[in-house]
C-alpha cells in the first residue's frame, strides 16, 4: 500500500499520478473565477469544512481509520489544488498553488465539475472511473471510505455550502450552476 | 409485445442508508443490504449498516410498502460463528422481511432458532440444481432461491418446475466468473477471502498508477492485473477481469472481460420461465447508480407488465467498461 507520497500537481506531467493541466481547460473555468488570492480562500474553505463536519457527524464513523488520512484533491481545470484532512476534532480543507509539494495518502483528480458531481452524487464515481474521467492513486481503502461516507450524506454539498454562506448563497449557487453548464459544454 | 405479464418484484441493492432511501424512492419493491463487518459479501470500507441504521431502514422501507432483505451471506469459519449468529438475531429482532443466507450451518441456526423468519438462499450458496435447492427447502424451509448466473432461461424454467420455492434472478450489474460462492482468486493473492471475509479485492490491496502517457496500471497486492491504455475504459480491479500474458496470448482476458450483465431484453422470458424476483447487483455503487438503474428498471418492468416496450438506453453508461452482456442466460455459448 502506498501510504504516503508526493504528487506533482504543477501540470508538468512527469510523475505517476500527475496530470496535465491543459491551458484550454484551465482558461475555460478560470474565466468564471474571481482573481482570489489563496489566503482569501482559506477562511472560506475552513468555514465550509467545519460547517459540513458539524452538519454531518455520521461522515466520520463511515470514514473510520481514514479520518487520519490526507487527501489531495486536484481539480485539473483550476489554478490550485486542495488538501483535505477529515479529522473529526479538527477537519481541514486548504488550497495550495500548483507546484507545492504536500505529503498525502490519497490523490484524486478530475475536472472541477466532475469532482463536484461525484461528491454530490449526481454522477456515479465507478462510472466516472470506468470512463477515465477521474483518476485515483494512493491509499484505495481511504478513497473508498471517503467516497462511501460522502455518498451517504443527505442533501447535496452545493446546497450545504450555499446555505452556510448566508447572503452569499445566491452568487455561490450561480457559480456552481455555471460550473455545471461549462462541464456539459465540454462533454 | 402486447400480452400482459405478471409483475415481478424488483429487488435493489443499498450499501448505505442514503442509497436505501434512494432505492425505495426510485420504485424498488425490495431492498437488500448488509451489516457492517464480515457477515455480508460486500464488506468494503465505509459501506453497510449498523444495527441502528438497519432498524431505521426497515421502518423507511416498510412504511413505503417496500420490503427489506438482510444479506448475511458469507461463510463463517470455525470459532467465528458467534458474529454471524448475532447478525441473524439482530436482523430477526428488527423484523426484516427476509434474511438472505448462504452458509448451511447458519441456515440451520436460523431455521431452528427463528422458525417464523422468512429465509432466502443467497447466490453465494451456489445452489443451481433442483436437487440442491430442494434440499435447502426441505431442511430449512427456504422460501426463495437466488440463482447463480450460470443457467440459461430454458434451464431456469426446468428448475422452476421442480422446486417448491420462488426464484430470484440477477438482471443487471457486475458479473463474476461462474463460480459464485466458490471463487478463491482474491484469497490466493491477498490472504483475505471473498466468501469468508466478505470482500473481493480488498481496497487496501488495490493500487492504481498512471504513467505520463495516461496508461493506467492496476495492481492487487504485488500483482499487476491490468494495464489500461490511454483512452481505454477501465473496469473493476478484480483478478477475474484482468489481462494476462498466458502461453499463447498476450494481454489476454484469461477469465473474462470487464462487462456488466444487462438482461432487460430477456425480462419477459425470465418472468415466463417462473422468475418472481428480479435482482440488481451493486451494493458497492453510489446513490447516482442506484437512482438511475432502479428507476430505469422500474419503468422497464412496468412497461413490460403493461404490454409496452421500455426505453433502456440510459443503462449502458453505468456498465463496467461500457460493455454489456446477457451472459449465460440466452445460451451456454458465453464463456
Ligand atoms: S475475482 Fe471475480 S469471480 Fe472472483 S469473487 Fe471477485 S468478482 Fe467474483
Coordinates of C-alpha atoms and ligand atoms in Angstrom, one line a residue:
Chain A
X1 CA 0.0 0.0 0.0
X2 CA 1.2 3.5 -0.8
X3 CA 0.7 5.2 2.5
X4 CA 2.5 8.4 1.9
X5 CA 3.5 10.0 -1.3
X6 CA 4.0 13.2 -3.2
X7 CA 2.4 14.0 -6.4
X8 CA 3.4 16.6 -9.0
X9 CA 0.5 19.0 -9.4
X10 CA 2.4 21.5 -11.4
X11 CA 0.9 20.2 -14.6
X12 CA 4.3 19.3 -16.0
X13 CA 3.0 15.8 -16.2
X14 CA 6.1 13.9 -15.2
X15 CA 5.4 11.6 -12.2
X16 CA 2.9 8.8 -11.6
X17 CA -0.4 10.4 -10.6
X18 CA 0.3 13.7 -12.0
X19 CA -2.0 15.3 -14.6
X20 CA -1.5 17.6 -17.4
X21 CA -3.2 21.0 -16.7
X22 CA -4.5 21.8 -20.1
X23 CA -4.4 25.5 -20.9
X24 CA -7.7 25.3 -22.7
X25 CA -9.5 23.7 -19.8
X26 CA -7.9 25.9 -17.2
X27 CA -8.9 29.0 -19.1
X28 CA -12.4 27.7 -19.7
X29 CA -13.2 27.6 -16.0
X30 CA -10.8 30.3 -14.7
X31 CA -12.8 32.7 -16.8
X32 CA -15.6 32.5 -14.2
X33 CA -13.4 32.7 -11.2
X34 CA -12.7 36.0 -9.5
X35 CA -9.0 36.6 -9.1
X36 CA -8.9 35.4 -5.5
X37 CA -5.5 35.0 -3.8
X38 CA -5.3 31.7 -1.9
X39 CA -5.1 33.4 1.5
X40 CA -8.5 34.8 0.9
X41 CA -9.9 31.3 0.1
X42 CA -8.6 29.8 3.3
X43 CA -11.2 31.1 5.7
X44 CA -14.0 30.2 3.2
X45 CA -12.7 26.6 2.9
X46 CA -12.3 26.3 6.6
X47 CA -15.8 27.6 7.2
X48 CA -17.2 25.1 4.6
X49 CA -15.4 22.0 6.0
X50 CA -16.4 22.9 9.6
X51 CA -20.0 23.5 8.6
X52 CA -20.2 20.2 6.8
X53 CA -18.5 18.3 9.7
X54 CA -21.0 19.8 12.2
X55 CA -24.0 19.1 10.0
X56 CA -23.0 15.5 9.0
X57 CA -21.1 14.0 12.0
X58 CA -22.0 10.5 10.7
X59 CA -19.4 11.1 8.0
X60 CA -16.7 10.4 10.4
X61 CA -17.9 7.0 11.6
X62 CA -18.1 5.8 7.9
X63 CA -14.6 7.1 7.4
X64 CA -13.3 5.1 10.3
X65 CA -9.5 5.0 10.4
X66 CA -9.4 7.1 7.2
X67 CA -10.1 10.2 9.3
X68 CA -6.4 10.2 9.8
X69 CA -5.5 10.3 6.2
X70 CA -4.6 13.3 4.0
X71 CA -6.5 13.6 0.6
X72 CA -5.1 15.7 -2.2
X73 CA -7.9 16.7 -4.5
X74 CA -6.8 18.1 -7.8
X75 CA -9.4 19.9 -9.9
X76 CA -7.5 19.8 -13.1
X77 CA -9.0 23.0 -14.6
X78 CA -8.5 25.2 -11.6
X79 CA -5.3 27.1 -10.8
X80 CA -4.9 25.4 -7.3
X81 CA -5.4 22.0 -5.6
X82 CA -7.0 21.2 -2.3
X83 CA -5.8 19.2 0.8
X84 CA -8.5 17.6 2.9
X85 CA -7.8 16.2 6.4
X86 CA -11.1 14.8 7.7
X87 CA -10.0 14.7 11.4
X88 CA -13.3 14.9 13.4
X89 CA -11.7 17.1 16.0
X90 CA -10.0 19.4 13.6
X91 CA -11.3 19.0 10.0
X92 CA -9.1 20.9 7.5
X93 CA -9.5 21.9 3.9
X94 CA -6.8 24.1 2.4
X95 CA -6.0 25.4 -1.1
X96 CA -2.4 25.3 -2.4
X97 CA -0.8 26.7 -5.5
X98 CA 0.2 24.2 -8.2
X99 CA 3.8 23.1 -7.8
X100 CA 3.6 22.9 -4.0
X101 CA 4.7 19.6 -2.6
X102 CA 2.3 18.3 0.0
X103 CA 2.6 14.9 1.7
X104 CA -0.7 13.0 1.1
X105 CA -2.1 9.5 1.3
X106 CA -4.7 9.7 -1.5
X107 CA -4.6 11.6 -4.8
X108 CA -7.8 12.2 -6.7
X109 CA -8.1 14.3 -9.9
X110 CA -10.7 15.3 -12.4
X111 CA -12.3 18.4 -13.7
X112 CA -13.9 20.6 -11.0
X113 CA -17.4 19.9 -12.3
X114 CA -16.7 16.2 -12.5
X115 CA -15.4 16.1 -8.9
X116 CA -18.3 18.2 -7.7
X117 CA -20.9 15.9 -9.4
X118 CA -19.2 12.9 -7.9
X119 CA -19.2 14.4 -4.4
X120 CA -22.8 15.5 -4.8
X121 CA -23.9 12.0 -6.1
X122 CA -25.0 13.5 -9.4
X123 CA -22.6 11.1 -11.1
X124 CA -21.6 7.6 -10.2
X125 CA -18.0 7.5 -9.2
X126 CA -17.4 4.0 -10.5
X127 CA -18.8 5.0 -13.9
X128 CA -16.5 8.1 -13.9
X129 CA -13.6 5.9 -13.1
X130 CA -14.5 3.4 -15.8
X131 CA -14.7 6.3 -18.3
X132 CA -11.3 7.6 -17.0
X133 CA -12.9 11.0 -16.0
X134 CA -11.4 10.7 -12.6
X135 CA -8.1 9.3 -11.5
X136 CA -7.2 7.9 -8.1
X137 CA -3.8 6.8 -6.8
X138 CA -2.5 6.1 -3.3
X139 CA -4.5 4.5 -0.4
X140 CA -7.5 3.0 -2.1
X141 CA -9.1 2.0 1.2
X142 CA -9.2 5.6 2.4
X143 CA -10.6 6.7 -1.0
X144 CA -13.3 4.1 -1.0
X145 CA -14.2 5.0 2.6
X146 CA -14.4 8.8 1.7
X147 CA -16.5 8.0 -1.4
X148 CA -19.0 5.9 0.7
X149 CA -19.1 8.4 3.5
X150 CA -19.8 11.3 1.2
X151 CA -22.3 9.2 -0.7
X152 CA -24.3 8.6 2.5
X153 CA -24.6 12.4 3.1
X154 CA -28.2 13.6 2.9
X155 CA -28.8 16.5 0.5
X156 CA -26.1 18.0 -1.7
X157 CA -22.8 19.6 -0.9
X158 CA -23.7 22.6 -3.1
X159 CA -26.8 23.2 -1.0
X160 CA -24.8 22.8 2.2
X161 CA -22.1 25.2 1.1
X162 CA -24.6 27.7 -0.3
X163 CA -26.8 27.6 2.7
X164 CA -23.8 28.1 5.1
X165 CA -22.9 31.4 3.3
X166 CA -25.9 33.5 4.2
X167 CA -26.1 36.5 1.9
X168 CA -23.6 34.9 -0.5
X169 CA -25.7 31.8 -1.1
X170 CA -27.2 33.2 -4.3
X171 CA -24.0 34.0 -6.1
X172 CA -22.4 30.8 -4.9
X173 CA -25.3 28.8 -6.3
X174 CA -25.0 30.7 -9.5
X175 CA -21.3 29.9 -9.7
X176 CA -21.9 26.2 -9.2
X177 CA -24.6 26.4 -11.9
X178 CA -22.1 27.9 -14.3
X179 CA -19.6 25.2 -13.5
X180 CA -22.1 22.5 -14.2
X181 CA -23.1 24.2 -17.5
X182 CA -19.4 24.6 -18.5
X183 CA -18.9 20.9 -17.9
X184 CA -21.8 20.0 -20.1
X185 CA -20.4 22.3 -22.8
X186 CA -17.1 20.4 -22.7
X187 CA -18.6 16.9 -22.7
Chain B
X1 CA -45.3 -7.4 -27.3
X2 CA -48.9 -6.8 -26.4
X3 CA -49.7 -9.5 -23.8
X4 CA -49.7 -8.5 -20.1
X5 CA -47.4 -10.4 -17.8
X6 CA -47.4 -10.9 -14.0
X7 CA -45.4 -8.1 -12.4
X8 CA -42.3 -9.4 -10.7
X9 CA -40.7 -8.0 -7.6
X10 CA -37.8 -5.6 -8.3
X11 CA -35.0 -6.3 -5.8
X12 CA -32.5 -3.5 -5.5
X13 CA -29.1 -3.0 -3.7
X14 CA -28.2 -0.5 -1.0
X15 CA -24.8 0.0 0.7
X16 CA -25.7 3.0 2.8
X17 CA -28.9 4.4 4.4
X18 CA -29.0 7.2 1.8
X19 CA -28.8 4.6 -1.0
X20 CA -31.6 2.6 0.6
X21 CA -33.9 5.7 0.7
X22 CA -32.9 6.4 -2.9
X23 CA -33.8 2.9 -4.0
X24 CA -37.2 3.0 -2.2
X25 CA -38.0 6.4 -3.7
X26 CA -37.0 5.2 -7.1
X27 CA -39.5 2.4 -7.0
X28 CA -37.8 -0.7 -5.6
X29 CA -40.2 -3.4 -4.3
X30 CA -37.5 -4.8 -2.1
X31 CA -34.0 -3.7 -1.0
X32 CA -31.2 -5.9 0.1
X33 CA -28.4 -4.7 2.4
X34 CA -26.0 -6.0 5.0
X35 CA -24.5 -5.2 8.4
X36 CA -21.0 -3.6 8.8
X37 CA -18.4 -6.4 9.1
X38 CA -17.6 -9.8 7.5
X39 CA -21.2 -11.2 7.6
X40 CA -22.1 -10.0 4.2
X41 CA -20.4 -10.3 0.8
X42 CA -19.8 -6.6 0.3
X43 CA -17.6 -5.8 3.3
X44 CA -16.0 -2.6 1.9
X45 CA -14.7 0.4 3.9
X46 CA -17.4 3.0 4.7
X47 CA -20.2 0.7 3.4
X48 CA -23.1 -1.1 5.1
X49 CA -25.4 -0.7 8.1
X50 CA -25.1 -0.5 11.9
X51 CA -28.0 -2.1 13.8
X52 CA -29.5 1.3 14.4
X53 CA -29.2 2.2 10.7
X54 CA -30.8 -1.1 9.7
X55 CA -33.7 -0.6 12.2
X56 CA -34.4 2.8 10.6
X57 CA -34.0 1.3 7.1
X58 CA -36.7 -1.3 7.9
X59 CA -39.1 1.4 9.0
X60 CA -38.3 3.6 6.0
X61 CA -38.9 0.7 3.5
X62 CA -41.9 -0.9 5.2
X63 CA -43.7 2.4 5.7
X64 CA -43.5 2.9 1.9
X65 CA -44.6 -0.5 1.0
X66 CA -41.2 -1.9 0.2
X67 CA -39.5 -5.0 1.8
X68 CA -36.1 -5.1 3.5
X69 CA -34.0 -8.2 3.0
X70 CA -30.8 -8.5 5.1
X71 CA -27.9 -10.3 3.4
X72 CA -25.9 -12.4 5.9
X73 CA -24.4 -14.3 3.1
X74 CA -20.7 -15.0 3.8
X75 CA -19.3 -18.2 5.3
X76 CA -18.2 -18.2 9.0
X77 CA -15.0 -20.1 9.8
X78 CA -14.6 -22.2 12.9
X79 CA -14.6 -20.1 16.1
X80 CA -16.3 -17.1 14.4
X81 CA -19.9 -18.3 14.1
X82 CA -21.0 -16.0 17.0
X83 CA -20.6 -12.9 14.8
X84 CA -23.0 -14.5 12.2
X85 CA -25.4 -15.7 14.8
X86 CA -25.6 -12.2 16.4
X87 CA -26.2 -10.7 12.9
X88 CA -29.1 -13.2 12.4
X89 CA -30.6 -12.5 15.9
X90 CA -30.3 -8.7 15.3
X91 CA -32.0 -8.9 11.9
X92 CA -34.9 -11.0 13.3
X93 CA -35.3 -8.6 16.2
X94 CA -35.9 -5.7 13.9
X95 CA -38.5 -7.5 11.8
X96 CA -36.7 -7.6 8.5
X97 CA -38.8 -9.2 5.7
X98 CA -36.3 -11.9 4.9
X99 CA -32.7 -12.9 5.6
X100 CA -30.5 -14.0 2.7
X101 CA -28.3 -16.8 3.9
X102 CA -25.5 -18.8 2.2
X103 CA -23.8 -20.9 4.9
X104 CA -25.5 -24.3 5.6
X105 CA -24.7 -24.1 9.3
X106 CA -26.2 -20.6 9.6
X107 CA -29.3 -21.7 7.6
X108 CA -29.7 -24.4 10.3
X109 CA -29.3 -22.0 13.1
X110 CA -31.7 -19.5 11.6
X111 CA -34.4 -22.0 10.8
X112 CA -34.3 -23.7 14.2
X113 CA -33.9 -20.6 16.3
X114 CA -36.3 -18.4 14.4
X115 CA -38.7 -20.7 12.7
X116 CA -41.1 -17.9 11.6
X117 CA -38.4 -15.9 9.9
X118 CA -38.6 -15.9 6.1
X119 CA -35.3 -17.2 4.6
X120 CA -33.9 -16.7 1.1
X121 CA -31.0 -18.7 -0.2
X122 CA -28.1 -16.5 -1.4
X123 CA -26.5 -16.8 -4.8
X124 CA -23.3 -17.4 -2.7
X125 CA -24.7 -20.8 -1.7
X126 CA -24.2 -21.8 -5.4
X127 CA -27.4 -23.9 -5.5
X128 CA -28.3 -24.4 -9.2
X129 CA -29.9 -27.8 -9.4
X130 CA -33.4 -28.8 -8.3
X131 CA -31.8 -31.4 -6.1
X132 CA -29.7 -28.9 -4.2
X133 CA -32.5 -26.3 -3.9
X134 CA -35.0 -29.0 -2.8
X135 CA -32.5 -30.0 0.0
X136 CA -32.5 -26.4 1.3
X137 CA -36.3 -26.2 1.0
X138 CA -36.8 -29.5 2.8
X139 CA -34.3 -28.9 5.6
X140 CA -34.6 -25.1 6.2
X141 CA -37.9 -24.1 4.7
X142 CA -36.2 -21.8 2.2
X143 CA -38.9 -19.6 0.6
X144 CA -36.8 -18.2 -2.3
X145 CA -33.5 -19.1 -4.1
X146 CA -31.3 -16.6 -5.8
X147 CA -30.0 -18.5 -8.8
X148 CA -26.3 -18.4 -9.8
X149 CA -25.7 -16.7 -13.1
X150 CA -24.8 -20.0 -14.9
X151 CA -28.3 -21.0 -16.1
X152 CA -30.0 -20.3 -19.4
X153 CA -33.6 -19.2 -19.4
X154 CA -34.7 -22.7 -20.5
X155 CA -32.8 -24.2 -17.6
X156 CA -34.4 -21.8 -15.2
X157 CA -37.8 -22.9 -16.4
X158 CA -36.8 -26.5 -15.8
X159 CA -35.6 -25.7 -12.3
X160 CA -38.8 -23.7 -11.6
X161 CA -40.9 -26.7 -12.5
X162 CA -39.1 -28.9 -10.0
X163 CA -38.8 -26.8 -6.8
X164 CA -41.4 -25.5 -4.3
X165 CA -39.8 -22.1 -3.7
X166 CA -39.7 -18.7 -5.6
X167 CA -36.8 -17.9 -7.9
X168 CA -34.8 -14.6 -7.9
X169 CA -32.5 -13.9 -10.8
X170 CA -29.9 -11.3 -11.4
X171 CA -30.8 -8.9 -14.3
X172 CA -28.2 -6.2 -14.1
X173 CA -24.7 -5.4 -12.8
X174 CA -21.3 -6.8 -12.2
X175 CA -20.9 -10.3 -13.4
X176 CA -18.2 -12.6 -11.9
X177 CA -17.0 -15.9 -13.0
X178 CA -19.4 -18.7 -13.0
X179 CA -18.3 -20.0 -9.5
X180 CA -20.4 -18.0 -7.2
X181 CA -19.6 -18.6 -3.5
X182 CA -16.5 -20.6 -4.6
X183 CA -14.1 -18.1 -6.0
X184 CA -10.7 -18.1 -4.3
X185 CA -8.8 -15.7 -6.6
X186 CA -8.7 -12.9 -4.1
X187 CA -7.8 -15.2 -1.3
X188 CA -4.9 -16.5 -3.4
X189 CA -3.4 -13.1 -3.8
X190 CA -4.3 -11.3 -0.6
X191 CA -5.0 -14.0 2.0
X192 CA -8.5 -12.5 2.5
X193 CA -11.4 -14.4 1.3
X194 CA -14.4 -13.1 -0.7
X195 CA -16.5 -15.8 0.8
X196 CA -15.3 -15.7 4.4
X197 CA -14.3 -12.1 4.9
X198 CA -16.9 -10.7 2.6
X199 CA -14.6 -8.8 0.3
X200 CA -13.3 -9.3 -3.2
X201 CA -10.2 -7.3 -4.0
X202 CA -9.9 -5.6 -0.6
X203 CA -9.3 -1.8 -1.2
X204 CA -6.1 -1.7 0.9
X205 CA -4.5 -4.1 -1.6
X206 CA -5.6 -2.1 -4.7
X207 CA -3.3 0.4 -6.3
X208 CA -3.5 2.4 -9.4
X209 CA -0.6 4.0 -11.2
X210 CA -1.0 6.3 -14.2
X211 CA 2.1 7.0 -16.3
X212 CA 2.9 10.1 -18.3
X213 CA 1.1 8.7 -21.3
X214 CA -2.0 8.1 -19.2
X215 CA -1.7 4.3 -19.3
X216 CA -3.2 3.0 -16.1
X217 CA -1.7 0.0 -14.3
X218 CA -4.0 -1.7 -11.8
X219 CA -2.3 -3.8 -9.1
X220 CA -3.8 -6.1 -6.5
X221 CA -1.1 -6.7 -3.9
X222 CA 2.1 -7.3 -5.7
X223 CA 0.5 -8.5 -8.9
X224 CA -0.3 -6.2 -11.9
X225 CA -3.7 -7.3 -13.1
X226 CA -4.2 -4.9 -16.0
X227 CA -2.6 -2.1 -17.9
X228 CA -5.3 0.1 -19.5
X229 CA -4.2 2.2 -22.4
X230 CA -4.9 5.9 -22.6
X231 CA -8.5 6.4 -23.8
X232 CA -9.5 2.8 -22.9
X233 CA -12.2 2.2 -20.4
X234 CA -11.3 0.8 -17.1
X235 CA -13.0 -2.0 -15.1
X236 CA -13.2 -3.2 -11.5
X237 CA -9.8 -4.2 -10.0
X238 CA -10.7 -7.9 -9.7
X239 CA -8.4 -10.7 -10.8
X240 CA -11.2 -12.2 -12.9
X241 CA -11.4 -9.1 -15.1
X242 CA -7.6 -8.7 -15.6
X243 CA -5.5 -9.1 -18.7
X244 CA -2.6 -11.5 -18.6
X245 CA 0.2 -12.8 -20.7
X246 CA -0.6 -16.5 -21.0
X247 CA 1.2 -19.2 -23.0
X248 CA -0.3 -18.5 -26.4
X249 CA -1.7 -14.9 -26.0
X250 CA -0.6 -11.6 -24.7
X251 CA -2.8 -9.2 -22.8
X252 CA -5.5 -11.8 -22.7
X253 CA -8.7 -11.7 -20.6
X254 CA -7.9 -15.1 -19.3
X255 CA -11.0 -15.3 -17.1
X256 CA -13.5 -12.8 -18.5
X257 CA -13.8 -9.3 -19.9
X258 CA -15.0 -6.3 -17.8
X259 CA -18.6 -6.3 -18.8
X260 CA -21.9 -5.8 -17.0
X261 CA -24.9 -8.1 -17.1
X262 CA -27.9 -6.5 -18.7
X263 CA -31.0 -8.7 -19.2
X264 CA -33.6 -6.0 -20.0
X265 CA -34.4 -7.7 -23.3
X266 CA -34.9 -11.0 -21.5
X267 CA -37.2 -9.8 -18.8
X268 CA -40.4 -11.2 -20.4
X269 CA -38.7 -14.6 -21.0
X270 CA -37.4 -14.7 -17.4
X271 CA -40.9 -14.0 -16.0
X272 CA -42.4 -16.6 -18.3
X273 CA -39.8 -19.1 -17.0
X274 CA -41.1 -18.6 -13.5
X275 CA -38.8 -15.9 -12.0
X276 CA -40.7 -14.0 -9.4
X277 CA -38.0 -11.5 -8.3
X278 CA -35.5 -9.6 -10.5
X279 CA -32.3 -8.6 -8.8
X280 CA -30.0 -5.7 -9.5
X281 CA -26.3 -6.0 -8.4
X282 CA -24.3 -3.1 -6.9
X283 CA -24.4 -2.6 -3.1
X284 CA -20.9 -1.0 -3.6
X285 CA -22.2 1.5 -6.1
X286 CA -23.2 5.1 -5.5
X287 CA -26.7 6.7 -5.0
X288 CA -26.4 8.1 -8.5
X289 CA -26.1 4.5 -9.9
X290 CA -29.0 3.3 -7.6
X291 CA -31.2 6.2 -8.7
X292 CA -30.6 5.6 -12.4
X293 CA -30.7 1.8 -12.6
X294 CA -33.6 1.4 -10.2
X295 CA -35.8 4.0 -11.9
X296 CA -34.9 2.6 -15.4
X297 CA -35.8 -1.0 -14.4
X298 CA -39.0 0.3 -12.6
X299 CA -40.1 1.8 -15.9
X300 CA -39.0 -1.3 -17.9
X301 CA -40.8 -3.8 -15.6
X302 CA -43.9 -1.6 -15.6
X303 CA -43.8 -1.1 -19.3
X304 CA -43.5 -4.9 -20.0
X305 CA -46.2 -5.6 -17.5
X306 CA -48.5 -3.2 -19.4
X307 CA -47.5 -4.9 -22.7
X308 CA -45.3 -2.0 -23.9
X309 CA -41.7 -1.7 -25.0
X310 CA -39.4 0.1 -22.4
X311 CA -36.7 2.6 -23.2
X312 CA -33.5 1.3 -21.6
X313 CA -30.9 3.4 -23.4
X314 CA -29.5 5.1 -20.3
X315 CA -28.2 1.9 -18.7
X316 CA -25.1 1.4 -20.8
X317 CA -23.4 4.5 -19.3
X318 CA -23.3 2.7 -15.9
X319 CA -21.9 -0.6 -17.1
X320 CA -18.4 -1.7 -16.4
X321 CA -16.0 -0.9 -19.3
X322 CA -19.1 0.4 -21.1
X323 CA -19.8 -3.1 -22.3
X324 CA -22.8 -5.2 -21.5
X325 CA -23.7 -8.9 -21.9
X326 CA -26.6 -11.3 -21.4
X327 CA -24.0 -13.8 -20.0
X328 CA -25.1 -17.4 -19.9
X329 CA -28.8 -16.6 -19.9
X330 CA -29.6 -16.8 -23.7
X331 CA -27.3 -19.8 -24.3
X332 CA -24.3 -21.6 -22.9
X333 CA -22.1 -20.1 -25.5
X334 CA -20.8 -17.4 -23.2
X335 CA -17.5 -18.5 -21.8
Ligands
LIG1 S1 -12.4 -12.4 -8.5 FE1 -14.2 -12.1 -9.9 S2 -15.3 -14.0 -9.7 FE2 -13.9 -14.0 -8.0 S3 -15.1 -13.1 -6.3 FE3 -14.0 -11.4 -7.3 S4 -15.5 -10.6 -8.8 FE4 -16.2 -12.7 -8.2

